[in-house]
mmCIF file of C-alpha atoms in Angstrom:
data_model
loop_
_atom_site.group_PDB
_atom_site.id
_atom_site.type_symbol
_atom_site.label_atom_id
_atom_site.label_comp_id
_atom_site.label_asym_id
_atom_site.label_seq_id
_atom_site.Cartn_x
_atom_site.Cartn_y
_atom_site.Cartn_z
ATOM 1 C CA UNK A 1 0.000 0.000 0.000
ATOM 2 C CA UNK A 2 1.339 3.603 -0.875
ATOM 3 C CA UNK A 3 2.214 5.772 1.780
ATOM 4 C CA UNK A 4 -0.431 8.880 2.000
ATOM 5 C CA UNK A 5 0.520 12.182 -0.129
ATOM 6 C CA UNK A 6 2.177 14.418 2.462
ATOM 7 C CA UNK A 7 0.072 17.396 3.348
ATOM 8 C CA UNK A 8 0.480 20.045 6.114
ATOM 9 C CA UNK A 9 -2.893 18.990 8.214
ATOM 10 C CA UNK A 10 -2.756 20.521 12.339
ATOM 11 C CA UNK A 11 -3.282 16.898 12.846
ATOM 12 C CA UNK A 12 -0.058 15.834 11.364
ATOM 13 C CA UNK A 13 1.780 18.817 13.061
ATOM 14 C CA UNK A 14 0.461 18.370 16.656
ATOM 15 C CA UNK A 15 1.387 14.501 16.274
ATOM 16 C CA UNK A 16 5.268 15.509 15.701
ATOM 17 C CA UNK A 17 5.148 18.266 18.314
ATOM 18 C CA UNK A 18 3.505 15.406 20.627
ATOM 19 C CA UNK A 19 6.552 12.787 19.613
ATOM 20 C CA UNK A 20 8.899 15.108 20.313
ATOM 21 C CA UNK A 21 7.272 16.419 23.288
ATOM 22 C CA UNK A 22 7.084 12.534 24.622
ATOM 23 C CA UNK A 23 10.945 12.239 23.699
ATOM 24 C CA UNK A 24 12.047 15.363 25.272
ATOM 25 C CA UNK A 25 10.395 14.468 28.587
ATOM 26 C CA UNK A 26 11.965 10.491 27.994
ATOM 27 C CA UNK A 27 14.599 11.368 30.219
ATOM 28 C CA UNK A 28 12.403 11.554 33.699
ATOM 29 C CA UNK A 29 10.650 8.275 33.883
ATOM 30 C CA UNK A 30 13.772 7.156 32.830
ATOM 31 C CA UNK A 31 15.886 8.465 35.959
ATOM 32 C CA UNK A 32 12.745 7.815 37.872
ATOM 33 C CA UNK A 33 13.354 4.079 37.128
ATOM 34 C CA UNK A 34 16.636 4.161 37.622
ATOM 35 C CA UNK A 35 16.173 6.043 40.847
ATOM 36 C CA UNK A 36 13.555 3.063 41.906
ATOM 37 C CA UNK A 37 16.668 0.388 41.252
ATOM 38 C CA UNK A 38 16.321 -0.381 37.590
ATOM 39 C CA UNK A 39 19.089 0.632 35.655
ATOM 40 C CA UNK A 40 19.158 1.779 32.415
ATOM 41 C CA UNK A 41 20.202 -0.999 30.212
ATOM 42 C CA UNK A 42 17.933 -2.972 32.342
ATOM 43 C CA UNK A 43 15.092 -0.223 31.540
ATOM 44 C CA UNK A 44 15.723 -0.409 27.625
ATOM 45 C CA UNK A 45 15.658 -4.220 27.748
ATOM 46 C CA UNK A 46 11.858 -4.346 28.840
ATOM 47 C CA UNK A 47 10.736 -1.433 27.279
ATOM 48 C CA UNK A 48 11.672 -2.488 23.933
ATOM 49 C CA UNK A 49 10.385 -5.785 24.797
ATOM 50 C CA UNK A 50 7.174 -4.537 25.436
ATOM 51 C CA UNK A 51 6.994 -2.359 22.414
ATOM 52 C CA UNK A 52 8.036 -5.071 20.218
ATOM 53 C CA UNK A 53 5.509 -7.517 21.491
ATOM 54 C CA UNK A 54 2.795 -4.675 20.953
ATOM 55 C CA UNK A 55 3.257 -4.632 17.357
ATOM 56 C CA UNK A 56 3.896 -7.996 16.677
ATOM 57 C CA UNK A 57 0.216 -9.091 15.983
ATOM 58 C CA UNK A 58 0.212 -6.088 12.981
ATOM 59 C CA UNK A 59 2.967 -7.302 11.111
ATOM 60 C CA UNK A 60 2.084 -9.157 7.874
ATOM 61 C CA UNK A 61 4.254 -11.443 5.549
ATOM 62 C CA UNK A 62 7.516 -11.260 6.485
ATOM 63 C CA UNK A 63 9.739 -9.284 4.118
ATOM 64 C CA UNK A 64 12.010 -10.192 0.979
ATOM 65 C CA UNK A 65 15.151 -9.004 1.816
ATOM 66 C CA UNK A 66 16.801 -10.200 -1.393
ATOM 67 C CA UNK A 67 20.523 -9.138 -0.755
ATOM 68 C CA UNK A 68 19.753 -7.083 1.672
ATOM 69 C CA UNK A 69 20.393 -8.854 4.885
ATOM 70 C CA UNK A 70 23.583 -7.389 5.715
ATOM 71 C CA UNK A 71 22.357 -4.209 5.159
ATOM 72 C CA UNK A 72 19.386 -5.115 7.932
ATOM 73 C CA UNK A 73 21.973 -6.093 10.376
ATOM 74 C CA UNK A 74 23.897 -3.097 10.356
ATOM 75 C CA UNK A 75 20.388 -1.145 11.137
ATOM 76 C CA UNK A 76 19.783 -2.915 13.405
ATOM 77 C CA UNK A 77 22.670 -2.845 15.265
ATOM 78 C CA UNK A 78 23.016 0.796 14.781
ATOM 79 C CA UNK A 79 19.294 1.500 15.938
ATOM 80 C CA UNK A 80 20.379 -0.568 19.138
ATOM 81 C CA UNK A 81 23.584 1.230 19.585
ATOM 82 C CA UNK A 82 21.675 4.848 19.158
ATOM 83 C CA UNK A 83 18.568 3.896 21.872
ATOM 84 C CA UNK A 84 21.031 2.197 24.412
ATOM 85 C CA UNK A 85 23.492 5.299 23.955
ATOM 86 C CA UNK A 86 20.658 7.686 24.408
ATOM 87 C CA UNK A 87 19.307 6.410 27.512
ATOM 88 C CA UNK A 88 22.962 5.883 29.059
ATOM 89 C CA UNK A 89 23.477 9.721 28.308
ATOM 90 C CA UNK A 90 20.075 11.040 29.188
ATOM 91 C CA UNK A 91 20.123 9.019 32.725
ATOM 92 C CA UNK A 92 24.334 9.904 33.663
ATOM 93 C CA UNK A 93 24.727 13.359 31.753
ATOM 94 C CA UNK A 94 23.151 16.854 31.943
ATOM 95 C CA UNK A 95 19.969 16.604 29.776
ATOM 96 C CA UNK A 96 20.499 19.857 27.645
ATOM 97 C CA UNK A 97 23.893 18.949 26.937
ATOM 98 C CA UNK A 98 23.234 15.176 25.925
ATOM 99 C CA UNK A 99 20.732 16.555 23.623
ATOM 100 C CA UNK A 100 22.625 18.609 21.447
ATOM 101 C CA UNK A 101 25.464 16.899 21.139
ATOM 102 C CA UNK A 102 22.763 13.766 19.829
ATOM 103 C CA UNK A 103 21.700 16.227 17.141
ATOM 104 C CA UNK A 104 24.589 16.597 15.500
ATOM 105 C CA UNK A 105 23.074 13.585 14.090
ATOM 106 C CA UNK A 106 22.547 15.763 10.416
ATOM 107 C CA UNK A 107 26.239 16.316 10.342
ATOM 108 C CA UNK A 108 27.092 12.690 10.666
ATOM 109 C CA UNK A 109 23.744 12.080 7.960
ATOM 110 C CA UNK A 110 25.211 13.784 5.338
ATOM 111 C CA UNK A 111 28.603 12.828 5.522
ATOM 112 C CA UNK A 112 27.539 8.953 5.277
ATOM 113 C CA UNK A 113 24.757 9.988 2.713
ATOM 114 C CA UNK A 114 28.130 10.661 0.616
ATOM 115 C CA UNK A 115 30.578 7.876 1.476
ATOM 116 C CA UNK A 116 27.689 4.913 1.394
ATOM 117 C CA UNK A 117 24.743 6.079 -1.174
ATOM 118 C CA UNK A 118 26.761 8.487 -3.132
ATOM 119 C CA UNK A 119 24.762 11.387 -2.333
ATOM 120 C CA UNK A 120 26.660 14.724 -3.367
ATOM 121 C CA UNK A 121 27.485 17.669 -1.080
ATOM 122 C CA UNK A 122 26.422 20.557 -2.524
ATOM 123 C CA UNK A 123 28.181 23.921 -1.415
ATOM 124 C CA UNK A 124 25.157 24.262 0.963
ATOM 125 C CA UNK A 125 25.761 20.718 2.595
ATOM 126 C CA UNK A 126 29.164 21.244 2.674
ATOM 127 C CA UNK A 127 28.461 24.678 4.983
ATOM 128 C CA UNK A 128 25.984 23.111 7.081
ATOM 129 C CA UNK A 129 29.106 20.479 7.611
ATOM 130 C CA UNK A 130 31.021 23.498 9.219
ATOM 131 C CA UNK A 131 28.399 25.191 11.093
ATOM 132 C CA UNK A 132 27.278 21.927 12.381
ATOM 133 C CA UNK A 133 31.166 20.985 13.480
ATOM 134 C CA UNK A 134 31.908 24.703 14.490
ATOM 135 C CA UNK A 135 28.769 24.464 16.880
ATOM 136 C CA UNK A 136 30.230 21.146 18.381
ATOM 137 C CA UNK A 137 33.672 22.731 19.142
ATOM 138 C CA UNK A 138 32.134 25.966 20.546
ATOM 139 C CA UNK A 139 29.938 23.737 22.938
ATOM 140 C CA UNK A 140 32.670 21.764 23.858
ATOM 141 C CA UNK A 141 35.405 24.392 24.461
ATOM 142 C CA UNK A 142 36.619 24.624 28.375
ATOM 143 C CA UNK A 143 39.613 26.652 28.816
ATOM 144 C CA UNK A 144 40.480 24.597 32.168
ATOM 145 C CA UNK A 145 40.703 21.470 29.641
ATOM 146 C CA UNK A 146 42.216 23.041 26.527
ATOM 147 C CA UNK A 147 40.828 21.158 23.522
ATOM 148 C CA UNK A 148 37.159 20.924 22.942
ATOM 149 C CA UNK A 149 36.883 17.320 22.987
ATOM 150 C CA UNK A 150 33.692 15.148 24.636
ATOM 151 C CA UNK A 151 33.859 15.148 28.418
ATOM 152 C CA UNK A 152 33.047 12.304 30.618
ATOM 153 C CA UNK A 153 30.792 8.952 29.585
ATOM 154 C CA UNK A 154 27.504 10.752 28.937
ATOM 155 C CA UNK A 155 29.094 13.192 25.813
ATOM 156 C CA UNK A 156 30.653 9.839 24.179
ATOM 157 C CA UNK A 157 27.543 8.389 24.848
ATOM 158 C CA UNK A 158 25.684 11.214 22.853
ATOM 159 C CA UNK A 159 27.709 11.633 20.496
ATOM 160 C CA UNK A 160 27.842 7.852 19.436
ATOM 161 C CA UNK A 161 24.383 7.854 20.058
ATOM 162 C CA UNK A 162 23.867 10.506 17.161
ATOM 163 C CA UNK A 163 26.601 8.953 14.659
ATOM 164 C CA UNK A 164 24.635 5.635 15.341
ATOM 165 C CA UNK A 165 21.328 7.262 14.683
ATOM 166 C CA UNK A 166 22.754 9.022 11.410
ATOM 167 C CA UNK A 167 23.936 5.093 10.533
ATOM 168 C CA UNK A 168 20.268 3.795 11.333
ATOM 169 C CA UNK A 169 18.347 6.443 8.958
ATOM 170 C CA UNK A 170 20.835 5.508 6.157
ATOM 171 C CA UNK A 171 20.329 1.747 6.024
ATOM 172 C CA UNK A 172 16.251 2.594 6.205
ATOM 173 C CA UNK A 173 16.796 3.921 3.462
ATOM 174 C CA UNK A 174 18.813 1.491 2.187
ATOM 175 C CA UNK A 175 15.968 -1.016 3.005
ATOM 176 C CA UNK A 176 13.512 0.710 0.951
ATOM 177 C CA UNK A 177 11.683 -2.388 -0.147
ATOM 178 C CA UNK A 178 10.831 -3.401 3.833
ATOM 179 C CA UNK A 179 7.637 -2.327 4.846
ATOM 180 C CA UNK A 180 8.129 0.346 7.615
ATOM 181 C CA UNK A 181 6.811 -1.535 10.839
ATOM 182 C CA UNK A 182 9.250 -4.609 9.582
ATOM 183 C CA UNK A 183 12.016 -1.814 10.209
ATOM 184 C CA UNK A 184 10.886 -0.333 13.473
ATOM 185 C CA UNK A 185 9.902 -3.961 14.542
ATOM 186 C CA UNK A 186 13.674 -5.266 13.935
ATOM 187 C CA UNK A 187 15.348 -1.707 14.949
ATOM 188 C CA UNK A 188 13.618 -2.889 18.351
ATOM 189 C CA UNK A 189 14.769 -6.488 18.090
ATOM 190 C CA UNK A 190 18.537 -4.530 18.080
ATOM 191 C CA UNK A 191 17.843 -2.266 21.012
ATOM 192 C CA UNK A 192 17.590 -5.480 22.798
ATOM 193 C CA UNK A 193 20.125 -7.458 21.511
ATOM 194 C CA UNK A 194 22.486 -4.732 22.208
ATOM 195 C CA UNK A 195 21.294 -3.965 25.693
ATOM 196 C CA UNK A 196 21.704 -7.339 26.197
ATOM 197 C CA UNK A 197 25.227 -8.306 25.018
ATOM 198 C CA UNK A 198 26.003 -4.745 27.488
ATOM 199 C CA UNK A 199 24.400 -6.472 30.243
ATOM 200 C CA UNK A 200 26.553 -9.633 29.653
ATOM 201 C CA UNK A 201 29.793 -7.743 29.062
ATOM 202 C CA UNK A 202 29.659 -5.554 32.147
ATOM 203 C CA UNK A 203 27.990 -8.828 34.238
ATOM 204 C CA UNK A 204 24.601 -7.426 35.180
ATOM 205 C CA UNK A 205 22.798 -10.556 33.906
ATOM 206 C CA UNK A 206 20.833 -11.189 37.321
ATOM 207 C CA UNK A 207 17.571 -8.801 37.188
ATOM 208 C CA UNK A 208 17.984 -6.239 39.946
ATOM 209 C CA UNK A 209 15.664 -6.291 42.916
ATOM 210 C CA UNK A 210 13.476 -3.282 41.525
ATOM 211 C CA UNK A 211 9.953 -3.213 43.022
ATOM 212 C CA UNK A 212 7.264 -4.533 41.188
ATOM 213 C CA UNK A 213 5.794 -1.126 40.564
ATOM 214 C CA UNK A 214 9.486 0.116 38.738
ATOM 215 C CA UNK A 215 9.292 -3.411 36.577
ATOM 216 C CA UNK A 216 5.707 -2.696 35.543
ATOM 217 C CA UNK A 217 6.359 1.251 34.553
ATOM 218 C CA UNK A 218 8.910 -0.235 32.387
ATOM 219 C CA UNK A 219 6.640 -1.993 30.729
ATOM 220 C CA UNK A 220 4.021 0.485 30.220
ATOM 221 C CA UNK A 221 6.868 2.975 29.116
ATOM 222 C CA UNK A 222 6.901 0.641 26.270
ATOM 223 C CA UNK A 223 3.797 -0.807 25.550
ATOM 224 C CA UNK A 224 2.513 3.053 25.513
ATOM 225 C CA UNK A 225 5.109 5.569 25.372
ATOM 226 C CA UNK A 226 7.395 3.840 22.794
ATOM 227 C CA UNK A 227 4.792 2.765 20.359
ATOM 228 C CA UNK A 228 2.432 5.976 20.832
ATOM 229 C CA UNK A 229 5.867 7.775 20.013
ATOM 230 C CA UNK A 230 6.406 5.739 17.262
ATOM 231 C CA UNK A 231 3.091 5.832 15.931
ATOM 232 C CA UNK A 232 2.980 9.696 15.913
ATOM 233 C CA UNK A 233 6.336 10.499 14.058
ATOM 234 C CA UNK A 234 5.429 7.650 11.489
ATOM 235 C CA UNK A 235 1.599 9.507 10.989
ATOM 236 C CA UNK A 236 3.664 13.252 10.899
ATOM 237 C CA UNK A 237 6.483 12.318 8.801
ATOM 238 C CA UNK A 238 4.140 10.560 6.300
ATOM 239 C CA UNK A 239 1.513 13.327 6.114
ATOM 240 C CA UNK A 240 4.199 16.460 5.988
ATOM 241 C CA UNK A 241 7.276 17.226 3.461
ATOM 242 C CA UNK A 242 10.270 15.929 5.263
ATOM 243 C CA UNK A 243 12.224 19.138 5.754
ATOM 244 C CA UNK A 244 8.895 20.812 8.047
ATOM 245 C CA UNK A 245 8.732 17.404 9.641
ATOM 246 C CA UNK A 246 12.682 17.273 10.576
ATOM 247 C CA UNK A 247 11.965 20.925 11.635
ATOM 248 C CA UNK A 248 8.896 20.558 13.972
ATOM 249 C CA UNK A 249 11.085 17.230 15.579
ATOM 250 C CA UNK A 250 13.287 19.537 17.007
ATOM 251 C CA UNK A 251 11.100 21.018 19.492
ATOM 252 C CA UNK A 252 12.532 17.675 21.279
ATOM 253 C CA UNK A 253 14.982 19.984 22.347
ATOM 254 C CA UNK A 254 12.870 22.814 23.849
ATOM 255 C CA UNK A 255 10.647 20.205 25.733
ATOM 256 C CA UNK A 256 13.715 18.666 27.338
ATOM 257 C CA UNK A 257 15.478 22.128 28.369
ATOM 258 C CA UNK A 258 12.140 23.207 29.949
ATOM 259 C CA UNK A 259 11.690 20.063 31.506
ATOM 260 C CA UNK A 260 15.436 19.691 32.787
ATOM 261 C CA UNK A 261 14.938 23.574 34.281
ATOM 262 C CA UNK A 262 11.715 22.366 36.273
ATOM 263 C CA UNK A 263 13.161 19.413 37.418
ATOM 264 C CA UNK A 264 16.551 19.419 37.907
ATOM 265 C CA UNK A 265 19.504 21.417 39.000
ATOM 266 C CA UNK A 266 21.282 21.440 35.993
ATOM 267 C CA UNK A 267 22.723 24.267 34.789
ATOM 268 C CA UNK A 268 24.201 25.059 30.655
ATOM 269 C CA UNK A 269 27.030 27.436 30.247
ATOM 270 C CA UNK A 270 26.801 30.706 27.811
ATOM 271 C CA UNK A 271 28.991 28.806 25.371
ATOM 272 C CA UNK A 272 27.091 25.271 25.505
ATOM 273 C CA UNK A 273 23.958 27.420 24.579
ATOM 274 C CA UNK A 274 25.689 29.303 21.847
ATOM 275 C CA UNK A 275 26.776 26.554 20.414
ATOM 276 C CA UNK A 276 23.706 24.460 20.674
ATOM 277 C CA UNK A 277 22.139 27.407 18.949
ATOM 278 C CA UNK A 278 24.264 26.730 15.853
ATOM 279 C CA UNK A 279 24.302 22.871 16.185
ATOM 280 C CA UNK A 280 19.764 23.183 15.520
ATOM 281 C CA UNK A 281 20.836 25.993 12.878
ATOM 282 C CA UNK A 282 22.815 23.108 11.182
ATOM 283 C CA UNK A 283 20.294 20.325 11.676
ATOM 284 C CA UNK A 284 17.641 23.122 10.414
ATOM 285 C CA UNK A 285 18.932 23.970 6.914
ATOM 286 C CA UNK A 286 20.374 20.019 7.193
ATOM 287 C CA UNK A 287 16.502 19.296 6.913
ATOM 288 C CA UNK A 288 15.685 22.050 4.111
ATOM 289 C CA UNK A 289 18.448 20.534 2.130
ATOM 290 C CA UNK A 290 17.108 19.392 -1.565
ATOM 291 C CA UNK A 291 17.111 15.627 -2.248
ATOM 292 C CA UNK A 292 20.857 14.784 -3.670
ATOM 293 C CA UNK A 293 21.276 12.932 -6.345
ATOM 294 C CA UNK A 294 24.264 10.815 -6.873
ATOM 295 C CA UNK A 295 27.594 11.661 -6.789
#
């Protein structure tokens, strides 16, 4: 069946600016959890669990991959690399901070666009590439440390999170003959597997002694959250052009600072802000960018 013909409805717009909403707030049940004695990799283990057994009864045949199963592995490894990453960040690092640093996401996009589909970088692309990096370094820059370089677990986390994410959206496309629940089904099926094999390597294989009530708001995290999140960017980003869509996702970032103000301590520095400010600038006009052809 053919996706719908985009169109710019106030029902597609409020369900992107309720996905992002739902992902900028992730980051609170999520520390709640952890709070309650169930840790993160733990967390993303049921969650996706519970998301994926939610949509199993809707998918159909499965797909012909013809060729294409190496391509399938490396989404879904990178899908489980980006969630796991994400969480890690979100529950250790300041929330503001782990958020921009994830959206330099674009940057990484259209360099692997280039080197793996043979996409070209137009002059354009090719100043987004320096606004985006130029954002990164201002963001980063401490002159107690010297060289603006990732600090601590929860910016490596981020950042890998976002080079993994920029990985993921490539091989979708990639896999454009998989139906799209197929994808998001087996981009779940990653999350786990790579939250597992983490739980293996750093020994945490015994469940923790989290009270019932943490275990079950795990599981409604992803038997509702997850899947009404996924549901909503799937119904925007199908019924809106995908540079307004890209654009309206960002308000991630504006529910997560307000949220991290009301509930936390944390506090951004002038220079983290400034160059946040030209990090969404780059993912902004990354999104406007015209489809490239190949190189």
């Amino acid at each position: 069946m053919n996706a719908a013909k985009p169109e710019n409805g106030p029902l597609a717009v409020a369900s992107l600016l309720l996905a992002a909403t739902l992902w900028g707030l992730l980051w609170y049940p999520l520390r709640l959890l952890e709070g309650a004695g169930l840790s993160g990799l733990w967390a993303t283990l049921v969650i996706y669990a519970s998301a994926a057994l939610v949509v199993l009864p809707v998918l159909r045949r499965p797909p012909r991959l013809a060729g294409q199963r190496l391509d399938l592995l490396w989404m879904c490894l990178a899908a489980g690399w980006t969630n796991v990453a994400y969480i890690l960040a979100v529950i250790e690092g300041n929330v503001v901070r782990v958020m921009l640093l994830f959206f330099l996401s674009p940057l990484w996009t259209l360099l692997l666009g280039y080197w793996l589909l043979g996409e070209r970088l137009t002059v354009l692309a090719r100043r987004v590439f320096v606004l985006a990096f130029a954002g990164a370094l201002v963001m980063l820059w401490d002159p107690d440390i010297g060289l603006p370089w990732p600090r601590g677990r929860a910016d490596w986390l981020a950042v890998s999170s976002g080079m993994a994410f920029a990985l993921t959206n490539v091989m979708v496309r990639r896999l454009h003959g998989v139906a799209l629940w197929w994808k998001t089904w087996a981009s779940w099926l990653g999350v786990m597997a790579v939250a597992g094999v983490a739980l293996l390597l750093t020994g945490s294989v015994t469940p923790p002694a989290a009270p019932v009530m943490a275990w079950g708001g795990a599981v409604a995290l992803g038997m509702f959250g997850m899947v009404l999140m996924t549901v909503s960017v799937q119904y925007g980003v199908t019924h809106m052009p995908v540079h307004r869509s890209a654009v309206i996702l960002l308000f991630e970032l504006v529910a997560g600072a307000l949220s991290a103000a009301l509930l936390t301590d944390e506090t951004v520095r002038p220079n983290e802000w400034a160059g946040g400010l030209m990090i969404v600038t780059a993912a902004w006009l990354a999104a406007r960018l015209p489809q490239a052809g190949p190189a």
